[in-house]
């Protein structure tokens, strides 16, 4: 029996477009912190080593500082760390693992899996990895690695791989697709006792009696992830394996696919919901607004959204489905007459005409309402 | 519109106040300051503008200070066809009540009343202008500064912008313009720099991201390329090793082939040497044979020639004899012919001589005749020269003679005649002339005048004729003188001599004329000189021939003999010449025969000598050659050489066979191909190695720049900027759209006011100034300038008084154009403080004039100032 920490897809150096500069820095820092957190977990869980199944770096072309900060974080990890090059950071000529910064600063307990030769990582435990040597290999390196002879009797072999599996990805959509059945076959034949996978950011079990797993990313990266921000503590022996998930990251991605807004109540409800979200500084929000609002309500909504935008790490609003129409009540209190009234009439005619001109006219009309109200 | 009555209650400091306006024209409201004049004016505006429940601060502002009551405003007014009373109580127990009395009664309350009141205003007057003027008048009332016409446009803006009169606020239009100017410069609408900058920044961001994307793409391509190159290098190395092995195998084969080729070429060389020796031997033998043959041929030819010479010699001798004989015969014939020729020539000369002589005689005869004729002619010519008795001379003489005879006859007839009869011969002297009178002889003397007869020594008788005789005598004398003159002129003595001479002259003329015919007959075609030369030449030739001719043969006796002998001589010559011709032909033939034979003989002689020399030379050569090598030895040498050639050729064939067995072409081709392939592979390997080094260098240089993160960041920045720029542009577009639309509407509204305003202003102004008065009204509804007597002055340059007057005119004009009928009430608050008394009087006229079209309310604490306003209702509060 051996216990180790299975993680992957750190994606160090990742930048998200929806984050402003400050949030981006916090987000980046959170990922380095996650490495340290993993180190603490490994220590606390008494793991013999940490296995990173690919994409530790977002790209081979990450900034030198990112590499330096990653190695600094790794230095704090108290157990040996095995890094498997994945499709984002393949071990090619331009590999980050061959960069001067990496080679100079790599602590001795950090190892890069450079080929599929099994290495002894503990008494009676072999680690075999399938590193990516190119961004677009003809076939997933796993297949090459799985051809290795079965381990000696009594030796536990942990297999590390990286790539999409056919169960979640249609064939042809990604290079180096892995068929789950092939992995299960390898496990069944005793050529691997546990297959640790990377690439999928959601923690996922693939079957074979809990012996094939995606660990998912330790810090969430996108809205479509299911169980991200975790890692697996794996215990494996010749007879069986047990994997237990542990929470690591603190960031959340929250998306509301459809928020209906047609009345003042709807706006109030939205305000309440947003107010209820915790850890706003580490929360990325995306709203898809649908409905029809008067100018006054639209202004109120805008007010709410502006307030929320200041709180969340990112606050993205898609309002393509939201229609703002100038209603008669919008103007009733303004007491327009003369040319001001004529201006309103002409703009409304143009709005009805639609198109780009209509959109500009609508903006113009809203501006007029705002300016008129400011005059009160 | 006309105010009838206005009442306020619980309004600011006023508990209650009411003004009843005059039925028409001017109402002068008299009261101390702070009596609530401005409150009354303000109340009208609030009444129409705000609903009774309005919380507007302007409503708050008019709440009574110390009472908890709602301010009340009640207006009784007429507008167009309407007559109504409108009441409102604000805030506290709000209430609105509208009682319309005309054109038909209406009673409304609450919001309905409010709306109806507005509707009536909008129906009966220019609502915006009305509201603007309400605002404007409020300003004017409070403003110490005069010339307040300037704020009408702003007031209209505020009226249209929905904000009731609060002059401290910016108008809506100004706000719209300010918003617009935040994005665009000036009203022509150039984008402000920040818009352009935003666009540029966006473009820059896109370019930067694209550059990074490309750099990253290149980097990734390099990484892939490096891997590919690694694989290619391994493959090339394998190929290179294989090709090197192949090349080594070919090298051994090539060595063997080279050895065989060398053997081949050596054998070939030996064969060439042997063949050369064989050729030499063969040639030697052939040359010997030729030499022997030449010797023999020369001997045979010589022999033949000598034989032929001997055979032809007698014929040559014969031909020589024949030739000589012919020469001799020809000499003889030639002599004879020459002799005959000489003789014939002699005889021809003789004949010619005789001919010449004959000819000479004839010519001489002709010449003699001519000479004789010429001599006669010469004498005749002399006669002619001497004899002058021509036909005419003769005729004159004979005429004169006849005259004398006739005169003499008449004298004799009439004159005494003396007849002398000789009795003895006597010598008489008659008139000095001796006359012999024979005995018996008689002589009659006609005495014409005086005749003297004298017997010498004896007697002298003088007979004198009578007087008539004298005339006769003179007549005869005259005739005689004429005759004598004619004769003298002809050179004759008397008429008979003349007649004789005339005959002689005629004969001489005939002779002289005859000489021409004689010459013609005898000269024929010659001239005399030619004839003479011929005669002389012939005479000389005849004389010479005769002198020179040899005696033998004797000369022919005459011309006929000569002719005969000449013919004979010619015949003999012809015969001699015929014989000479024959002899000559015979000679030619003989010479021809001899020449031919002799030429043959000579040719043969030369050939003989030639062949003799050749034979001797050939003999010499042959002897020398034989001395060097015997004929037999040469044949043996050839045989030996032929054997060597055959042997060597066999050796060559053998060597070639073994070479071909190795298939050298194929081996070489394969070896070359292998070498070429090896070079290619090496080059490719070197190229791949170089490229790999380059790629690795690039990767090393760029690999750690963090391109991925930079790109992502650039893309994020770009997206953000795009959103920002989009929002900015959208705001700018909205501001522009709003501004442009509103400006258009506003300008259109303004333009509608300009013309009527100007018309009214000028109409009123002419009352104050003079008929040349005119103003310029801008679209901002301001008086820009005043023109008076053709002089235009900007408004601001006018004096304070003039400005005040113009402002008043302006306001009156405004009040007049608010509604088609009755205008709106013009409210004045102690206006015209700057106006001098004279002008004040004129302004009074203006107000009086304006009051015909609109109601005028003047608040004042100095009623005296308005003494000149004509009819007015005076009210005190």
Coordinates of N, CA and C in Angstrom, one line a residue, chain B residues 493-567:
Chain B
X493 N 34.1 116.2 -182.1 CA 34.2 117.5 -182.7 C 32.9 118.0 -183.3
X494 N 32.2 117.1 -183.9 CA 31.0 117.5 -184.5 C 30.0 116.3 -184.5
X495 N 28.9 116.5 -184.9 CA 27.9 115.4 -184.9 C 28.3 114.2 -185.7
X496 N 29.0 114.3 -186.7 CA 29.4 113.2 -187.5 C 30.4 112.4 -186.7
X497 N 31.3 113.1 -186.2 CA 32.3 112.4 -185.3 C 31.5 111.7 -184.2
X498 N 30.5 112.3 -183.7 CA 29.7 111.7 -182.6 C 29.1 110.5 -183.1
X499 N 28.5 110.5 -184.3 CA 27.9 109.3 -184.8 C 28.9 108.2 -185.0
X500 N 30.1 108.6 -185.6 CA 31.2 107.6 -185.7 C 31.6 107.0 -184.3
X501 N 31.8 107.9 -183.4 CA 32.2 107.5 -182.0 C 31.1 106.6 -181.4
X502 N 29.8 106.9 -181.6 CA 28.8 106.1 -181.1 C 28.8 104.7 -181.5
X503 N 29.1 104.6 -182.9 CA 29.2 103.2 -183.5 C 30.4 102.5 -182.9
X504 N 31.5 103.2 -182.7 CA 32.7 102.5 -182.2 C 32.4 102.1 -180.7
X505 N 31.7 102.9 -180.0 CA 31.4 102.5 -178.6 C 30.5 101.3 -178.5
X506 N 29.6 101.3 -179.5 CA 28.7 100.1 -179.5 C 29.4 98.8 -179.8
X507 N 30.4 98.9 -180.7 CA 31.2 97.7 -181.1 C 32.1 97.3 -179.9
X508 N 32.6 98.3 -179.2 CA 33.5 98.0 -178.0 C 32.6 97.4 -176.9
X509 N 31.4 97.7 -176.8 CA 30.6 97.2 -175.7 C 30.3 95.7 -176.1
X510 N 30.1 95.5 -177.4 CA 29.8 94.1 -177.8 C 31.0 93.2 -177.5
X511 N 32.2 93.7 -177.9 CA 33.4 92.9 -177.6 C 33.6 92.7 -176.1
X512 N 33.4 93.7 -175.4 CA 33.6 93.5 -173.9 C 32.6 92.5 -173.3
X513 N 31.4 92.5 -173.8 CA 30.4 91.6 -173.3 C 30.7 90.2 -173.8
X514 N 31.3 90.0 -175.0 CA 31.6 88.7 -175.5 C 32.6 87.9 -174.7
X515 N 33.6 88.5 -174.0 CA 34.6 87.8 -173.3 C 34.1 86.8 -172.2
X516 N 33.0 87.1 -171.6 CA 32.4 86.2 -170.5 C 32.0 84.9 -171.1
X517 N 31.4 85.0 -172.3 CA 30.9 83.7 -172.9 C 32.1 82.9 -173.3
X518 N 33.1 83.5 -173.8 CA 34.3 82.8 -174.2 C 34.9 82.1 -173.0
X519 N 35.0 82.8 -171.9 CA 35.6 82.2 -170.7 C 34.8 81.0 -170.3
X520 N 33.5 81.2 -170.2 CA 32.6 80.1 -169.8 C 32.7 78.9 -170.6
X521 N 32.8 79.1 -171.9 CA 32.9 78.0 -172.8 C 34.2 77.2 -172.6
X522 N 35.3 77.9 -172.4 CA 36.6 77.3 -172.3 C 37.0 76.9 -170.9
X523 N 36.7 77.6 -170.0 CA 37.0 77.2 -168.6 C 36.2 76.0 -168.1
X524 N 34.9 75.8 -168.5 CA 34.0 74.8 -168.1 C 33.9 74.8 -166.6
X525 N 34.4 73.7 -166.0 CA 34.3 73.6 -164.6 C 35.5 74.2 -163.8
X526 N 36.4 74.8 -164.5 CA 37.6 75.2 -163.9 C 37.6 76.8 -163.7
X527 N 38.5 77.2 -162.8 CA 38.7 78.6 -162.9 C 39.9 78.9 -163.8
X528 N 40.2 80.0 -164.0 CA 41.3 80.3 -164.9 C 42.6 79.9 -164.3
X529 N 42.8 80.1 -163.0 CA 44.0 79.8 -162.3 C 44.2 78.3 -162.3
X530 N 43.1 77.5 -162.0 CA 43.2 76.1 -162.0 C 43.7 75.6 -163.4
X531 N 43.1 76.2 -164.4 CA 43.4 75.8 -165.8 C 44.9 76.1 -166.0
X532 N 45.3 77.2 -165.6 CA 46.6 77.6 -165.8 C 47.6 76.7 -165.1
X533 N 47.2 76.3 -163.8 CA 48.1 75.4 -163.0 C 48.1 74.0 -163.7
X534 N 47.0 73.6 -164.2 CA 46.9 72.3 -164.9 C 47.9 72.3 -166.0
X535 N 47.7 73.3 -166.8 CA 48.6 73.5 -168.0 C 50.0 73.4 -167.6
X536 N 50.3 74.2 -166.6 CA 51.8 74.2 -166.2 C 52.2 72.9 -165.7
X537 N 51.3 72.3 -164.8 CA 51.7 70.9 -164.2 C 51.9 69.9 -165.4
X538 N 50.9 69.8 -166.3 CA 51.0 68.9 -167.3 C 52.3 69.1 -168.2
X539 N 52.5 70.4 -168.4 CA 53.6 70.7 -169.3 C 54.9 70.3 -168.6
X540 N 55.0 70.5 -167.3 CA 56.2 70.1 -166.5 C 56.3 68.6 -166.5
X541 N 55.2 67.8 -166.3 CA 55.2 66.4 -166.2 C 55.6 65.8 -167.5
X542 N 55.0 66.3 -168.6 CA 55.4 65.8 -169.9 C 56.8 66.0 -170.2
X543 N 57.3 67.2 -169.8 CA 58.7 67.5 -170.1 C 59.6 66.6 -169.3
X544 N 59.2 66.4 -168.0 CA 60.1 65.6 -167.2 C 60.1 64.1 -167.6
X545 N 58.8 63.5 -167.9 CA 58.8 62.1 -168.3 C 59.7 61.9 -169.5
X546 N 59.5 62.9 -170.4 CA 60.3 62.8 -171.7 C 61.8 62.8 -171.4
X547 N 62.1 63.7 -170.5 CA 63.6 63.7 -170.1 C 64.1 62.5 -169.4
X548 N 63.3 62.0 -168.6 CA 63.8 60.9 -167.7 C 63.6 59.5 -168.3
X549 N 62.7 59.3 -169.1 CA 62.4 58.0 -169.5 C 63.6 57.4 -170.2
X550 N 64.0 56.0 -169.8 CA 65.2 55.4 -170.4 C 64.8 55.1 -171.9
X551 N 65.8 54.9 -172.5 CA 65.6 54.7 -174.0 C 65.0 53.4 -174.3
X552 N 65.3 52.3 -173.5 CA 64.8 51.0 -173.7 C 63.7 50.7 -172.8
X553 N 62.7 50.1 -173.2 CA 62.4 49.9 -174.7 C 62.0 51.2 -175.3
X554 N 62.0 51.2 -176.5 CA 61.7 52.4 -177.2 C 60.3 52.9 -176.9
X555 N 60.2 54.1 -176.9 CA 58.9 54.7 -176.6 C 57.9 54.4 -177.7
X556 N 56.7 54.2 -177.4 CA 55.7 53.9 -178.4 C 55.5 55.2 -179.2
X557 N 55.3 55.0 -180.4 CA 55.2 56.2 -181.3 C 54.0 57.1 -181.0
X558 N 52.9 56.6 -180.6 CA 51.8 57.4 -180.4 C 50.8 56.8 -179.3
X559 N 49.8 57.5 -179.1 CA 48.9 57.1 -178.0 C 48.3 55.7 -178.3
X560 N 47.9 55.5 -179.5 CA 47.3 54.2 -179.8 C 48.2 53.1 -179.6
X561 N 49.5 53.2 -180.1 CA 50.5 52.2 -179.9 C 50.7 52.0 -178.4
X562 N 50.8 53.1 -177.8 CA 51.0 52.9 -176.3 C 49.9 52.1 -175.6
X563 N 48.7 52.4 -176.1 CA 47.6 51.7 -175.5 C 47.7 50.2 -175.8
X564 N 48.1 49.9 -176.9 CA 48.2 48.5 -177.3 C 49.3 47.8 -176.5
X565 N 50.4 48.4 -176.5 CA 51.6 47.8 -175.8 C 51.3 47.6 -174.3
X566 N 50.6 48.6 -173.8 CA 50.2 48.4 -172.3 C 49.3 47.2 -172.1
X567 N 48.4 47.0 -173.0 CA 47.5 45.8 -172.8 C 48.3 44.5 -172.9

